[in-house]
mmCIF file of C-alpha atoms in Angstrom:
data_model
loop_
_atom_site.group_PDB
_atom_site.id
_atom_site.type_symbol
_atom_site.label_atom_id
_atom_site.label_comp_id
_atom_site.label_asym_id
_atom_site.label_seq_id
_atom_site.Cartn_x
_atom_site.Cartn_y
_atom_site.Cartn_z
ATOM 1 C CA MET A 806 103.626 4.856 194.659
ATOM 2 C CA THR A 807 101.001 3.648 192.146
ATOM 3 C CA ASP A 808 101.727 1.708 189.074
ATOM 4 C CA ASP A 809 98.898 3.510 186.962
ATOM 5 C CA PRO A 810 100.656 4.854 183.938
ATOM 6 C CA ILE A 811 101.190 8.543 183.445
ATOM 7 C CA ALA A 812 102.041 7.850 179.297
ATOM 8 C CA GLU A 813 102.058 4.937 177.269
ATOM 9 C CA LEU A 814 103.850 4.120 174.030
ATOM 10 C CA SER A 815 102.067 1.475 171.665
ATOM 11 C CA ASP A 816 103.609 -0.238 169.061
ATOM 12 C CA VAL A 817 105.703 2.705 168.016
ATOM 13 C CA ALA A 818 107.838 2.919 165.047
ATOM 14 C CA ARG A 819 109.956 5.492 163.564
ATOM 15 C CA THR A 820 111.905 5.783 160.232
ATOM 16 C CA TYR A 821 114.325 8.405 158.820
ATOM 17 C CA GLY A 822 115.130 8.133 155.409
ATOM 18 C CA GLY A 823 113.877 4.841 155.109
ATOM 19 C CA VAL A 824 116.192 3.622 158.070
ATOM 20 C CA ALA A 825 113.982 2.251 160.961
ATOM 21 C CA VAL A 826 115.128 3.922 164.498
ATOM 22 C CA LEU A 827 112.430 2.611 166.450
ATOM 23 C CA GLU A 828 110.527 -0.593 165.730
ATOM 24 C CA ASP A 829 107.365 -1.970 167.493
ATOM 25 C CA VAL A 830 108.194 -0.157 170.854
ATOM 26 C CA SER A 831 105.346 -0.442 173.559
ATOM 27 C CA LEU A 832 106.177 1.101 177.097
ATOM 28 C CA SER A 833 104.169 2.176 180.157
ATOM 29 C CA VAL A 834 105.510 5.170 182.097
ATOM 30 C CA PRO A 835 104.209 5.011 185.766
ATOM 31 C CA PRO A 836 105.132 7.726 188.484
ATOM 32 C CA GLY A 837 108.673 7.534 189.723
ATOM 33 C CA VAL A 838 112.007 7.581 187.676
ATOM 34 C CA THR A 839 112.285 5.533 184.419
ATOM 35 C CA ALA A 840 115.766 5.443 183.036
ATOM 36 C CA VAL A 841 116.210 4.660 179.372
ATOM 37 C CA ILE A 842 119.514 3.216 178.566
ATOM 38 C CA GLY A 843 121.039 1.462 175.577
ATOM 39 C CA PRO A 844 123.948 1.693 173.140
ATOM 40 C CA ASN A 845 124.613 4.842 170.744
ATOM 41 C CA GLY A 846 122.148 4.677 168.080
ATOM 42 C CA SER A 847 119.753 2.454 169.808
ATOM 43 C CA GLY A 848 116.902 5.054 169.599
ATOM 44 C CA LYS A 849 116.870 6.641 173.128
ATOM 45 C CA SER A 850 116.542 10.080 171.857
ATOM 46 C CA THR A 851 113.782 9.380 169.384
ATOM 47 C CA LEU A 852 111.887 7.480 171.970
ATOM 48 C CA LEU A 853 111.860 10.476 174.390
ATOM 49 C CA GLY A 854 111.113 12.779 171.629
ATOM 50 C CA VAL A 855 108.170 10.590 170.836
ATOM 51 C CA LEU A 856 107.129 10.366 174.296
ATOM 52 C CA ALA A 857 107.214 14.295 174.753
ATOM 53 C CA GLY A 858 105.320 14.849 171.651
ATOM 54 C CA ALA A 859 108.179 16.413 169.979
ATOM 55 C CA VAL A 860 108.793 13.628 167.259
ATOM 56 C CA GLU A 861 105.875 12.318 165.302
ATOM 57 C CA PRO A 862 105.854 8.363 165.165
ATOM 58 C CA THR A 863 105.844 6.596 161.744
ATOM 59 C CA ASP A 864 103.485 4.108 163.250
ATOM 60 C CA GLY A 865 101.786 3.574 166.668
ATOM 61 C CA GLY A 866 101.444 6.383 168.945
ATOM 62 C CA ALA A 867 102.157 8.007 172.352
ATOM 63 C CA ARG A 868 99.327 8.761 174.748
ATOM 64 C CA TYR A 869 99.395 10.960 177.910
ATOM 65 C CA VAL A 870 97.033 9.436 180.449
ATOM 66 C CA GLY A 871 98.142 11.406 183.566
ATOM 67 C CA PRO A 872 96.224 14.028 185.683
ATOM 68 C CA ASP A 873 94.874 17.141 183.975
ATOM 69 C CA ALA A 874 97.405 19.930 184.088
ATOM 70 C CA ASP A 875 98.072 23.295 182.573
ATOM 71 C CA ARG A 876 101.392 21.675 181.323
ATOM 72 C CA PRO A 877 101.161 17.833 180.982
ATOM 73 C CA ILE A 878 104.513 17.267 179.895
ATOM 74 C CA GLY A 879 107.862 18.986 180.299
ATOM 75 C CA TYR A 880 110.680 18.201 177.998
ATOM 76 C CA LEU A 881 114.250 18.814 177.863
ATOM 77 C CA PRO A 882 116.022 17.754 174.441
ATOM 78 C CA GLN A 883 119.880 17.300 174.340
ATOM 79 C CA ARG A 884 120.263 20.838 172.768
ATOM 80 C CA VAL A 885 118.113 23.633 174.064
ATOM 81 C CA PRO A 886 118.118 26.870 171.760
ATOM 82 C CA PHE A 887 118.244 29.211 174.884
ATOM 83 C CA ARG A 888 118.848 33.020 173.908
ATOM 84 C CA GLU A 889 122.211 33.698 175.164
ATOM 85 C CA GLU A 890 121.531 37.388 175.755
ATOM 86 C CA PHE A 891 118.732 36.533 178.140
ATOM 87 C CA THR A 892 119.428 36.042 182.016
ATOM 88 C CA ALA A 893 118.525 32.675 183.512
ATOM 89 C CA ARG A 894 115.408 34.369 185.175
ATOM 90 C CA GLU A 895 114.344 35.881 182.000
ATOM 91 C CA THR A 896 114.693 32.531 180.365
ATOM 92 C CA LEU A 897 112.317 30.760 182.687
ATOM 93 C CA ALA A 898 110.077 33.891 183.057
ATOM 94 C CA PHE A 899 109.565 33.393 179.095
ATOM 95 C CA TYR A 900 108.395 29.559 179.554
ATOM 96 C CA ALA A 901 106.466 30.215 182.836
ATOM 97 C CA ARG A 902 104.183 32.641 181.009
ATOM 98 C CA LEU A 903 103.471 29.629 178.615
ATOM 99 C CA ALA A 904 103.246 27.002 181.288
ATOM 100 C CA GLY A 905 102.573 28.923 184.508
ATOM 101 C CA GLY A 906 104.790 28.544 187.738
ATOM 102 C CA ASP A 907 107.308 30.916 189.169
ATOM 103 C CA PRO A 908 110.440 31.248 187.573
ATOM 104 C CA ASP A 909 112.333 31.888 190.698
ATOM 105 C CA ASP A 910 110.923 28.857 192.343
ATOM 106 C CA ALA A 911 112.302 26.808 189.361
ATOM 107 C CA LEU A 912 115.568 28.329 189.747
ATOM 108 C CA ALA A 913 115.606 27.679 193.512
ATOM 109 C CA ARG A 914 114.841 24.141 192.856
ATOM 110 C CA VAL A 915 117.784 23.511 190.855
ATOM 111 C CA GLY A 916 120.189 25.409 192.855
ATOM 112 C CA LEU A 917 120.532 28.544 190.521
ATOM 113 C CA SER A 918 119.250 31.138 192.429
ATOM 114 C CA ASP A 919 122.586 33.056 192.673
ATOM 115 C CA ALA A 920 122.865 32.864 188.926
ATOM 116 C CA ALA A 921 119.175 34.329 188.277
ATOM 117 C CA ASP A 922 120.621 37.503 186.863
ATOM 118 C CA ARG A 923 123.499 35.925 184.763
ATOM 119 C CA ARG A 924 123.156 35.860 181.058
ATOM 120 C CA VAL A 925 122.745 32.311 179.518
ATOM 121 C CA GLY A 926 125.921 32.903 177.331
ATOM 122 C CA ALA A 927 127.935 33.339 180.732
ATOM 123 C CA LEU A 928 127.016 30.357 182.282
ATOM 124 C CA SER A 929 128.943 27.165 182.566
ATOM 125 C CA GLY A 930 127.821 23.912 180.816
ATOM 126 C CA GLY A 931 126.719 22.460 184.073
ATOM 127 C CA MET A 932 124.569 25.748 184.741
ATOM 128 C CA ARG A 933 123.019 25.242 181.373
ATOM 129 C CA ARG A 934 121.838 21.726 181.847
ATOM 130 C CA LEU A 935 120.505 22.670 185.237
ATOM 131 C CA LEU A 936 118.863 25.619 183.598
ATOM 132 C CA GLY A 937 117.544 23.253 181.149
ATOM 133 C CA ILE A 938 116.074 20.915 183.867
ATOM 134 C CA ALA A 939 114.466 24.013 185.433
ATOM 135 C CA GLN A 940 112.836 24.734 182.056
ATOM 136 C CA ALA A 941 111.455 21.272 181.862
ATOM 137 C CA THR A 942 110.155 21.228 185.348
ATOM 138 C CA VAL A 943 108.703 24.856 185.565
ATOM 139 C CA GLY A 944 104.786 24.687 185.959
ATOM 140 C CA ASP A 945 105.074 20.964 187.597
ATOM 141 C CA PRO A 946 104.122 18.698 184.652
ATOM 142 C CA PRO A 947 103.242 15.290 185.726
ATOM 143 C CA LEU A 948 105.392 13.942 183.045
ATOM 144 C CA VAL A 949 109.062 15.282 182.687
ATOM 145 C CA VAL A 950 111.221 13.908 179.818
ATOM 146 C CA LEU A 951 114.804 14.532 179.915
ATOM 147 C CA ASP A 952 117.211 13.505 177.145
ATOM 148 C CA GLU A 953 120.853 13.240 178.641
ATOM 149 C CA PRO A 954 120.616 15.920 181.282
ATOM 150 C CA THR A 955 124.090 14.989 182.410
ATOM 151 C CA SER A 956 125.975 14.736 179.195
ATOM 152 C CA GLY A 957 129.382 16.495 179.006
ATOM 153 C CA LEU A 958 129.306 17.155 182.643
ATOM 154 C CA ASP A 959 132.066 16.416 185.488
ATOM 155 C CA PRO A 960 131.233 13.765 187.854
ATOM 156 C CA GLY A 961 130.195 16.233 190.715
ATOM 157 C CA MET A 962 127.887 18.185 188.313
ATOM 158 C CA ARG A 963 126.451 14.862 186.648
ATOM 159 C CA GLU A 964 125.421 13.842 190.215
ATOM 160 C CA ARG A 965 123.839 17.179 191.111
ATOM 161 C CA ALA A 966 122.171 17.641 187.563
ATOM 162 C CA PHE A 967 120.834 13.797 187.938
ATOM 163 C CA GLY A 968 119.804 14.145 191.504
ATOM 164 C CA THR A 969 117.758 17.461 190.552
ATOM 165 C CA ALA A 970 115.983 15.690 187.988
ATOM 166 C CA VAL A 971 114.924 12.689 190.451
ATOM 167 C CA ASP A 972 113.869 15.212 192.653
ATOM 168 C CA ALA A 973 111.115 16.077 190.152
ATOM 169 C CA SER A 974 109.527 12.733 190.667
ATOM 170 C CA GLY A 975 106.709 11.748 192.938
ATOM 171 C CA THR A 976 103.743 9.861 193.772
ATOM 172 C CA ASP A 977 101.900 11.787 190.883
ATOM 173 C CA THR A 978 104.942 12.621 188.720
ATOM 174 C CA ALA A 979 107.086 10.480 186.142
ATOM 175 C CA VAL A 980 110.311 11.423 185.101
ATOM 176 C CA VAL A 981 111.902 9.635 182.058
ATOM 177 C CA VAL A 982 115.779 10.390 181.597
ATOM 178 C CA SER A 983 118.021 8.730 179.210
ATOM 179 C CA SER A 984 121.575 8.506 180.469
ATOM 180 C CA HIS A 985 124.796 6.580 179.631
ATOM 181 C CA ASP A 986 125.886 6.849 183.327
ATOM 182 C CA LEU A 987 125.037 3.574 184.706
ATOM 183 C CA ASP A 988 126.142 4.172 188.229
ATOM 184 C CA LEU A 989 123.645 7.156 188.470
ATOM 185 C CA VAL A 990 120.912 4.901 187.128
ATOM 186 C CA ASP A 991 121.839 2.304 189.726
ATOM 187 C CA ARG A 992 121.546 4.656 192.529
ATOM 188 C CA HIS A 993 118.415 6.763 191.325
ATOM 189 C CA ALA A 994 116.301 4.825 188.922
ATOM 190 C CA ASP A 995 112.988 2.980 189.974
ATOM 191 C CA ARG A 996 112.595 1.403 186.583
ATOM 192 C CA VAL A 997 114.795 0.844 183.780
ATOM 193 C CA ALA A 998 114.060 0.240 179.806
ATOM 194 C CA ILE A 999 116.981 -0.842 177.902
ATOM 195 C CA LEU A 1000 116.818 -0.276 174.294
ATOM 196 C CA ASP A 1001 118.705 -2.296 171.535
ATOM 197 C CA ARG A 1002 118.625 -1.776 167.810
ATOM 198 C CA GLY A 1003 115.484 0.523 168.150
ATOM 199 C CA ARG A 1004 113.631 -2.149 170.303
ATOM 200 C CA VAL A 1005 112.970 -2.461 173.939
ATOM 201 C CA ALA A 1006 115.052 -5.150 175.078
ATOM 202 C CA ALA A 1007 114.123 -5.302 178.682
ATOM 203 C CA ALA A 1008 111.733 -3.018 180.895
ATOM 204 C CA GLY A 1009 110.514 -3.097 184.316
ATOM 205 C CA LEU A 1010 111.514 -2.212 188.112
ATOM 206 C CA ARG A 1011 115.291 -2.184 188.330
ATOM 207 C CA GLU A 1012 115.495 -4.454 191.292
ATOM 208 C CA ARG A 1013 113.301 -7.081 189.492
ATOM 209 C CA LEU A 1014 115.312 -6.971 186.251
ATOM 210 C CA CYS A 1015 118.513 -7.395 187.994
ATOM 211 C CA SER A 1016 117.259 -10.145 190.129
ATOM 212 C CA GLU A 1017 115.757 -11.979 187.266
ATOM 213 C CA ARG A 1018 119.219 -12.144 185.380
ATOM 214 C CA GLY A 1019 121.279 -12.718 188.652
ATOM 215 C CA VAL A 1020 123.304 -9.466 188.534
ATOM 216 C CA GLY A 1021 123.945 -7.228 191.066
ATOM 217 C CA ASP A 1022 123.673 -3.865 189.551
ATOM 218 C CA VAL A 1023 122.585 -1.808 186.240
ATOM 219 C CA ALA A 1024 125.978 -2.224 184.789
ATOM 220 C CA GLY A 1025 125.625 -6.159 184.877
ATOM 221 C CA LEU A 1026 122.090 -5.916 183.634
ATOM 222 C CA TYR A 1027 123.361 -3.894 180.837
ATOM 223 C CA ARG A 1028 125.870 -6.495 179.851
ATOM 224 C CA ALA A 1029 123.451 -9.286 180.265
ATOM 225 C CA VAL A 1030 120.714 -7.773 178.063
ATOM 226 C CA VAL A 1031 122.773 -5.876 175.487
ATOM 227 C CA ALA A 1032 126.191 -7.489 175.397
ATOM 228 C CA GLY A 1033 124.797 -10.943 176.015
ATOM 229 C CA ASP A 1034 127.489 -11.694 178.919
ATOM 230 C CA ALA A 1035 126.878 -14.448 181.382
ATOM 231 C CA PRO A 1036 124.467 -13.672 184.250
ATOM 232 C CA ASP A 1037 127.149 -13.745 186.829
ATOM 233 C CA ALA A 1038 129.204 -11.058 185.070
ATOM 234 C CA ARG A 1039 130.503 -8.567 187.714
ATOM 235 C CA SER A 1040 130.263 -4.747 187.125
ATOM 236 C CA ASP A 1041 133.960 -4.294 187.620
ATOM 237 C CA ASP A 1042 134.894 -6.598 184.929
ATOM 238 C CA THR A 1043 137.254 -5.113 182.236
ATOM 239 C CA ASP A 1044 137.049 -7.724 179.529
ATOM 240 C CA GLY A 1045 135.006 -7.849 176.443
ATOM 241 C CA ASP A 1046 132.125 -5.445 175.938
ATOM 242 C CA GLU A 1047 132.363 -3.515 179.138
ATOM 243 C CA PRO A 1048 129.384 -1.465 180.198
ATOM 244 C CA SER A 1049 131.776 1.644 181.007
ATOM 245 C CA ALA A 1050 131.961 1.650 176.948
ATOM 246 C CA VAL A 1051 128.330 3.614 177.431
ATOM 247 C CA HIS A 1052 130.011 6.380 179.556
ATOM 248 C CA VAL A 1053 130.286 8.544 176.703
ATOM 249 C CA THR A 1054 129.524 12.372 175.926
ATOM 250 C CA GLY A 1055 128.245 13.516 172.441
ATOM 251 C CA VAL A 1056 125.881 10.618 172.046
ATOM 252 C CA SER A 1057 123.685 10.032 168.937
ATOM 253 C CA GLU A 1058 120.726 12.268 168.470
ATOM 254 C CA ARG A 1059 118.635 9.284 167.559
#
């Protein structure tokens, strides 16, 4: 897998009402799975929105540098305004007309073929998230940006949704996913970017970051970088600022 970037953020800042949400953020996104983690309000959703072109930075910029494609970037925000009266197939057919691709193939990829003719309003929360992932990947964009694709799901559906997102990555495709589920990040992410107070506190290959800080997993890495715990802190500790505190639903929009 190449380290040549698919997209780049350079010195990005974003303020809302004079309050800084992102400050001086630079990040390179190569092929593979990059997980963006951090406390609530650290700027994860804003960073992903800037990367996807949905949020205009106050300063700096985002640049897509991947291969030519009819749809270079696919994006799943935390809340997708699907029309509830449309079926799953009709929903993806709308996006496919804009971005290319086959809606039935996209449904099959996320395991929703049997629900193709069900109306969006009748789908479970987990199915809606899978439909959102299908929407973000229809047309095979080289950059897929997913904001909390597992939010509010039960453990089994979280694994399925995250695994489906990971399956979209490849030698020429980058998937950037924000998540509070550090176990899933530990199992699936190639790279990790940790945000804290609007800045990138650490970024790079997951295994290298863990090794540099003398921790065994992403939970320990989170503690070492954000909570400032000792490098030998174990992921099953329950004292102090434990990383399980980031396993939450209804996370901040910013």
